[in-house]
Amino acid sequence: SQIARHPAHRTPPWRIDRGCECESIHGNVYECTLTDRIIYSIPILVCTYRSSIAYYLNADETPDFSLRPNQFYAFDMIADQHKVARATRAAWEALVYPWGVASLASSEPFFHPFHKAWDHYHKDQAYHNGTIWLWNNGIAMQRMIELGQTGPAWALFSNMNRQALTRGVVGGMAENMDAYPQPGHDWPRLTGTYLQAWSNSEQLRIWYQHFLGVRPDQVNGAVTLAPRLTNDLEQVRFRSRVGTGHVTAHYRLRDGGADFEWQLFDVDTNLRIDLPGFVPFDVSTHAGQRLGVTVQGHRLEWTLRGEDGDSVKIGATEADAGRLARQASFDKGFEGVGFARPRDPSSHAVMHQVHDSGRGM
């Protein structure tokens, strides 16, 4: 997990087993209590909800509400999706810049606008206190897509694709960036490792699992197909691994609807189709079969065909009023959402420090 450095540049020892994102791993093991404040009955952590989740507990059991991206990982613990939506918007607008996710909100007193500002502080002081961590882009985009906010997620995803092609190692993504551009520039410097595996892997994960929506569950022998496309993706063809086999797909957006087609190779599995506005449904398939889904307005029709092209199963369903209403509510809550914006660097206290102990490594 991403561990924050406190002013003495060391991890608070009480945070090691009290971090909100750490406990999200175990969230389905413990009983949780939900009130107007979210209090999780976990032996080693209490997470309190207001507009965000507490980052960790202090030694005296009081919550630290420093606004950091760790909470994106803990939202699975919150059953009330409207609370998740509010917290997601707050975190997105405070932490997510057009170039990536900052490790601390600029409203926090210990925020560092630049990873390297040797005249003011050692770079390690900024490492988890403002510096952009590109691998956190993945979970931030995922949370927005889960709430139906594909547009803002796609804007960040597209920016990262351009950055991968034009900055640093071509085709790769760096570990870190400054939170703010240097004076006279409109995009921050790359810092840290210039080619970072988990920055790359999170960009790819979001593409395949959340925009294209292919999420294999090998343990249960199932695959969820939940494409979430934007108008910039009017048509896409791709191939994705599924266990020892693979799936090929063709998606096409059109006025008032969309067409989807998947074909499985060398794998038998249960497909769960999850499209916006409709209740998810399951289709049992065998290798070589082709599933086609057509959405027109509030009606969905599907056909499963064998390798010979003959239909094996057909079905249809209407959009679910509850899902549509919930999405409309989320959309209203995200009206006007935007990226975080840099402030004047001199407005941050750390830029008035004097650092003269040498630049080190």
Coordinates of C-alpha atoms in Angstrom, one line a residue:
S1 CA 0.0 0.0 0.0
Q2 CA 1.0 3.6 -0.3
I3 CA 2.3 4.7 3.1
A4 CA 2.4 8.4 3.8
R5 CA 5.5 10.0 5.2
H6 CA 4.8 12.2 8.2
P7 CA 6.9 15.3 8.8
A8 CA 9.7 13.3 10.4
H9 CA 9.9 11.3 7.1
R10 CA 9.0 7.9 8.6
T11 CA 5.8 5.9 8.5
P12 CA 3.8 6.3 11.7
P13 CA 4.1 2.9 13.3
W14 CA 0.3 2.9 14.2
R15 CA -0.6 3.2 10.5
I16 CA 0.9 -0.1 9.4
D17 CA -2.1 -2.0 10.5
R18 CA -4.7 0.8 10.5
G19 CA -4.7 2.1 7.0
C20 CA -8.1 2.4 5.3
E21 CA -7.0 0.8 2.0
C22 CA -5.2 -2.0 3.9
E23 CA -8.4 -3.0 5.6
S24 CA -10.4 -3.0 2.4
I25 CA -8.6 -6.2 1.6
H26 CA -10.2 -7.8 4.7
G27 CA -13.5 -5.8 4.5
N28 CA -15.6 -8.8 3.6
V29 CA -14.3 -10.8 6.6
Y30 CA -15.6 -8.5 9.3
E31 CA -19.0 -7.3 10.2
C32 CA -19.5 -3.6 9.3
T33 CA -21.9 -1.1 10.9
L34 CA -23.3 1.7 8.7
T35 CA -24.8 4.8 10.3
D36 CA -24.7 8.5 9.3
R37 CA -21.0 8.1 9.9
I38 CA -19.4 5.0 8.5
I39 CA -17.8 3.0 11.3
Y40 CA -16.2 -0.3 10.5
S41 CA -16.1 -2.8 13.3
I42 CA -12.7 -4.1 12.4
P43 CA -10.5 -5.0 15.4
I44 CA -7.5 -2.9 14.2
L45 CA -9.2 -0.1 12.4
V46 CA -12.1 2.3 12.7
C47 CA -12.9 4.1 9.4
T48 CA -15.1 7.2 9.9
Y49 CA -17.0 8.7 6.9
R50 CA -17.7 12.4 6.3
S51 CA -16.9 13.6 2.8
S52 CA -14.0 11.1 2.7
I53 CA -12.7 8.1 4.5
A54 CA -10.2 8.5 7.3
Y55 CA -6.7 7.9 6.0
Y56 CA -5.7 6.1 9.2
L57 CA -6.1 6.2 13.0
N58 CA -3.7 8.1 15.2
A59 CA -2.3 6.5 18.3
D60 CA -5.0 8.0 20.4
E61 CA -7.7 6.5 18.1
T62 CA -8.6 9.8 16.5
P63 CA -9.0 9.6 12.7
D64 CA -6.7 11.4 10.3
F65 CA -8.7 12.9 7.5
S66 CA -5.8 13.8 5.3
L67 CA -7.2 13.5 1.8
R68 CA -5.2 10.9 -0.1
P69 CA -5.9 8.4 -2.9
N70 CA -5.8 5.4 -0.5
Q71 CA -9.5 5.8 0.1
F72 CA -10.3 4.9 -3.6
Y73 CA -9.2 1.4 -2.6
A74 CA -11.4 1.3 0.4
F75 CA -14.8 2.2 -1.2
D76 CA -15.7 -1.5 -1.6
M77 CA -16.3 -1.5 2.2
I78 CA -19.2 1.1 1.8
A79 CA -22.6 -0.4 1.0
D80 CA -24.3 3.0 0.4
Q81 CA -23.3 3.9 -3.2
H82 CA -24.6 7.4 -2.9
K83 CA -22.1 8.0 -0.1
V84 CA -19.4 6.4 -2.3
A85 CA -20.4 8.8 -5.1
R86 CA -20.0 11.8 -2.9
A87 CA -16.7 10.7 -1.6
T88 CA -15.5 9.8 -5.1
R89 CA -16.3 13.2 -6.5
A90 CA -14.6 14.9 -3.5
A91 CA -11.5 12.8 -4.0
W92 CA -11.4 13.2 -7.8
E93 CA -11.6 17.0 -7.7
A94 CA -9.1 17.3 -4.9
L95 CA -6.5 14.7 -6.1
V96 CA -6.9 13.9 -9.8
Y97 CA -5.1 16.3 -12.1
P98 CA -5.2 15.9 -15.9
W99 CA -1.8 14.2 -15.6
G100 CA -2.5 11.8 -12.7
V101 CA -3.4 11.3 -9.1
A102 CA -1.6 13.2 -6.4
S103 CA -0.6 11.5 -3.2
L104 CA -2.0 14.3 -1.0
A105 CA -4.7 17.0 -1.7
S106 CA -3.3 20.6 -2.2
S107 CA -5.6 21.8 0.6
E108 CA -3.5 19.9 3.2
P109 CA -0.8 21.9 5.0
F110 CA 2.0 19.4 4.2
F111 CA 1.3 19.3 0.5
H112 CA 4.4 19.5 -1.8
P113 CA 3.7 20.8 -5.3
F114 CA 7.0 19.4 -6.7
H115 CA 8.8 16.1 -6.2
K116 CA 12.1 17.8 -6.4
A117 CA 12.6 21.3 -5.0
W118 CA 16.0 21.0 -3.4
D119 CA 16.2 24.6 -2.2
H120 CA 13.1 23.9 0.0
Y121 CA 13.0 20.2 1.0
H122 CA 14.5 16.8 0.3
K123 CA 12.6 14.9 -2.4
D124 CA 11.7 12.1 0.0
Q125 CA 9.6 14.6 2.0
A126 CA 7.5 15.1 -1.1
Y127 CA 7.4 11.5 -2.2
H128 CA 4.0 10.7 -0.6
N129 CA 2.9 14.2 0.2
G130 CA 1.8 15.6 -3.1
T131 CA 3.9 13.8 -5.8
I132 CA 1.8 12.2 -8.5
W133 CA 1.7 8.4 -8.5
L134 CA 0.6 7.3 -11.9
W135 CA -0.4 3.7 -10.8
N136 CA -3.2 5.2 -8.7
N137 CA -4.8 6.5 -11.9
G138 CA -6.2 3.0 -12.4
I139 CA -8.3 2.8 -9.3
A140 CA -9.5 6.4 -9.6
M141 CA -10.7 5.8 -13.2
Q142 CA -12.3 2.5 -12.0
R143 CA -14.4 4.2 -9.3
M144 CA -15.6 6.8 -11.8
I145 CA -16.6 4.1 -14.4
E146 CA -18.4 2.1 -11.7
L147 CA -20.5 5.1 -11.0
G148 CA -21.3 5.6 -14.7
Q149 CA -18.9 8.6 -15.1
T150 CA -17.0 7.2 -18.1
G151 CA -16.3 10.6 -19.7
P152 CA -14.0 12.0 -16.9
A153 CA -12.3 8.6 -16.7
W154 CA -11.8 8.6 -20.4
A155 CA -10.3 12.1 -20.4
L156 CA -7.6 10.9 -17.9
F157 CA -7.0 7.7 -19.8
S158 CA -6.5 9.5 -23.1
N159 CA -4.1 12.0 -21.5
M160 CA -2.0 9.1 -20.2
N161 CA -2.0 7.4 -23.6
R162 CA -0.6 10.6 -25.2
Q163 CA 1.9 11.0 -22.4
A164 CA 3.1 7.4 -22.9
L165 CA 3.7 8.2 -26.6
T166 CA 5.4 11.6 -26.2
R167 CA 7.1 11.7 -22.8
G168 CA 9.9 9.7 -21.2
V169 CA 10.1 6.1 -22.4
V170 CA 8.0 5.8 -25.5
G171 CA 5.2 3.4 -25.0
G172 CA 5.7 3.3 -21.2
M173 CA 4.6 5.3 -18.1
A174 CA 6.7 6.7 -15.4
E175 CA 6.5 6.1 -11.6
N176 CA 5.9 9.7 -10.5
M177 CA 5.4 13.3 -11.7
D178 CA 5.4 16.7 -10.0
A179 CA 1.9 17.6 -8.9
Y180 CA 2.2 21.0 -10.5
P181 CA 3.9 22.1 -13.8
Q182 CA 7.1 24.1 -13.4
P183 CA 6.7 27.8 -14.0
G184 CA 6.2 28.6 -17.6
H185 CA 5.1 25.0 -18.5
D186 CA 1.7 23.5 -18.9
W187 CA 2.6 19.9 -18.0
P188 CA 4.6 18.6 -15.0
R189 CA 7.9 16.8 -15.1
L190 CA 8.3 13.1 -15.0
T191 CA 10.1 11.9 -11.9
G192 CA 11.0 8.7 -10.1
T193 CA 11.5 5.6 -12.3
Y194 CA 10.8 6.6 -15.9
L195 CA 9.4 3.2 -16.8
Q196 CA 7.2 1.7 -14.0
A197 CA 5.6 -1.7 -14.5
W198 CA 2.6 -1.1 -12.3
S199 CA 1.9 2.3 -13.9
N200 CA 1.7 0.5 -17.2
S201 CA -0.3 -2.4 -15.9
E202 CA -3.0 -0.2 -14.3
Q203 CA -3.5 1.6 -17.5
L204 CA -3.9 -1.7 -19.4
R205 CA -6.1 -3.1 -16.6
I206 CA -8.6 -0.2 -16.9
W207 CA -8.7 -0.5 -20.7
Y208 CA -9.4 -4.3 -20.8
Q209 CA -11.4 -4.7 -17.6
H210 CA -13.4 -1.5 -17.3
F211 CA -13.7 0.3 -20.7
L212 CA -13.8 -3.0 -22.7
G213 CA -15.3 -4.7 -19.6
V214 CA -13.7 -8.2 -19.8
R215 CA -13.3 -9.5 -16.3
P216 CA -12.5 -13.2 -16.0
D217 CA -13.2 -15.0 -12.7
Q218 CA -11.1 -18.1 -13.0
V219 CA -12.0 -19.3 -9.5
N220 CA -15.7 -19.5 -10.4
G221 CA -15.3 -20.3 -14.1
A222 CA -17.1 -17.2 -15.2
V223 CA -16.4 -14.0 -17.2
T224 CA -18.2 -10.7 -16.7
L225 CA -18.7 -8.7 -19.8
A226 CA -19.4 -5.1 -18.8
P227 CA -18.3 -2.6 -21.6
R228 CA -18.4 1.1 -20.8
L229 CA -17.7 3.0 -23.9
T230 CA -17.6 6.7 -24.7
N231 CA -18.6 8.5 -27.9
D232 CA -14.9 8.6 -28.7
L233 CA -15.1 4.8 -29.1
E234 CA -17.7 4.4 -31.8
Q235 CA -16.3 1.0 -32.8
V236 CA -13.7 -1.3 -31.4
R237 CA -12.4 -4.8 -32.1
F238 CA -10.1 -6.6 -29.8
R239 CA -8.9 -9.9 -28.4
S240 CA -8.4 -10.7 -24.7
R241 CA -7.0 -13.7 -22.8
V242 CA -9.5 -15.8 -20.7
G243 CA -7.7 -18.5 -18.8
T244 CA -6.0 -20.8 -21.3
G245 CA -8.3 -19.5 -24.1
H246 CA -9.3 -16.1 -25.4
V247 CA -12.3 -14.0 -26.4
T248 CA -12.6 -11.9 -29.5
A249 CA -15.1 -9.0 -29.5
H250 CA -16.6 -6.3 -31.7
Y251 CA -18.4 -3.3 -30.2
R252 CA -20.2 -0.7 -32.2
L253 CA -22.1 2.4 -30.9
R254 CA -24.9 3.9 -33.0
D255 CA -27.7 6.4 -32.6
G256 CA -30.0 5.2 -29.8
G257 CA -28.2 2.0 -29.1
A258 CA -25.2 -0.3 -29.5
D259 CA -24.2 -3.7 -30.8
F260 CA -21.9 -6.1 -29.0
E261 CA -20.5 -9.5 -30.1
W262 CA -18.2 -11.9 -28.3
Q263 CA -16.8 -15.2 -29.4
L264 CA -14.9 -17.6 -27.1
F265 CA -12.0 -19.9 -28.2
D266 CA -10.7 -22.9 -26.2
V267 CA -12.8 -22.2 -23.1
D268 CA -16.2 -23.1 -21.8
T269 CA -17.6 -20.6 -19.3
N270 CA -20.5 -18.7 -17.9
L271 CA -20.9 -15.2 -19.2
R272 CA -22.4 -12.5 -17.1
I273 CA -23.6 -9.6 -19.3
D274 CA -23.7 -6.3 -17.4
L275 CA -24.8 -3.3 -19.5
P276 CA -25.8 0.2 -18.3
G277 CA -29.5 0.4 -17.3
F278 CA -30.1 -3.4 -17.5
V279 CA -30.1 -6.1 -14.8
P280 CA -27.1 -8.3 -15.4
F281 CA -27.9 -11.8 -16.8
D282 CA -26.0 -15.0 -17.3
V283 CA -25.5 -17.1 -20.5
S284 CA -23.7 -20.4 -20.4
T285 CA -21.4 -20.8 -23.4
H286 CA -19.0 -23.3 -25.0
A287 CA -15.9 -22.7 -27.0
G288 CA -16.6 -21.5 -30.5
Q289 CA -20.0 -20.1 -29.7
R290 CA -20.8 -16.5 -30.5
L291 CA -22.9 -14.2 -28.3
G292 CA -24.5 -11.1 -29.9
V293 CA -26.3 -8.4 -27.9
T294 CA -28.3 -5.5 -29.4
V295 CA -29.4 -2.5 -27.4
Q296 CA -32.0 -0.1 -28.8
G297 CA -33.3 2.5 -26.4
H298 CA -34.6 0.6 -23.3
R299 CA -34.7 -2.8 -24.9
L300 CA -31.9 -5.4 -25.0
E301 CA -32.0 -8.6 -27.2
W302 CA -29.4 -11.3 -27.3
T303 CA -28.7 -14.4 -29.4
L304 CA -26.2 -17.2 -28.8
R305 CA -25.1 -18.9 -32.0
G306 CA -23.1 -22.1 -32.6
E307 CA -20.0 -22.3 -34.7
D308 CA -22.3 -23.1 -37.7
G309 CA -24.1 -19.8 -37.2
D310 CA -27.4 -21.3 -36.1
S311 CA -29.0 -19.8 -33.0
V312 CA -28.8 -21.9 -29.9
K313 CA -30.5 -19.5 -27.4
I314 CA -32.2 -16.2 -27.6
G315 CA -33.5 -13.7 -25.0
A316 CA -34.7 -10.2 -24.4
T317 CA -35.2 -7.8 -21.5
E318 CA -36.2 -4.3 -20.8
A319 CA -34.2 -1.6 -18.9
D320 CA -34.6 -1.7 -15.2
A321 CA -36.3 1.4 -13.7
G322 CA -34.4 1.2 -10.5
R323 CA -31.0 1.1 -12.3
L324 CA -32.0 4.0 -14.5
A325 CA -33.1 6.1 -11.6
R326 CA -30.0 5.4 -9.6
Q327 CA -27.8 6.3 -12.6
A328 CA -29.7 9.5 -13.1
S329 CA -29.1 10.4 -9.4
F330 CA -25.3 9.7 -9.8
D331 CA -25.2 11.8 -13.0
K332 CA -26.8 14.7 -11.2
G333 CA -24.3 14.4 -8.3
F334 CA -21.4 14.5 -10.8
E335 CA -22.7 17.5 -12.9
G336 CA -19.8 19.8 -13.6
V337 CA -17.1 17.5 -12.1
G338 CA -13.6 18.5 -13.1
F339 CA -10.0 17.8 -12.5
A340 CA -8.0 19.2 -9.6
R341 CA -6.3 22.5 -10.5
P342 CA -2.8 23.7 -9.5
R343 CA -2.6 26.6 -7.1
D344 CA 0.1 29.2 -6.8
P345 CA 3.1 27.1 -5.6
S346 CA 4.1 29.9 -3.2
S347 CA 0.7 29.4 -1.4
H348 CA 2.1 26.1 0.1
A349 CA 4.1 26.4 3.4
V350 CA 6.8 24.0 2.3
M351 CA 7.9 26.3 -0.5
H352 CA 9.0 28.8 2.2
Q353 CA 11.3 26.2 3.9
V354 CA 15.0 26.4 3.4
H355 CA 16.8 23.2 2.7
D356 CA 20.6 23.1 2.7
S357 CA 21.6 19.6 3.6
G358 CA 22.7 18.5 0.1
R359 CA 20.8 16.9 -2.7
G360 CA 21.7 13.3 -2.0
M361 CA 20.5 10.8 -4.5

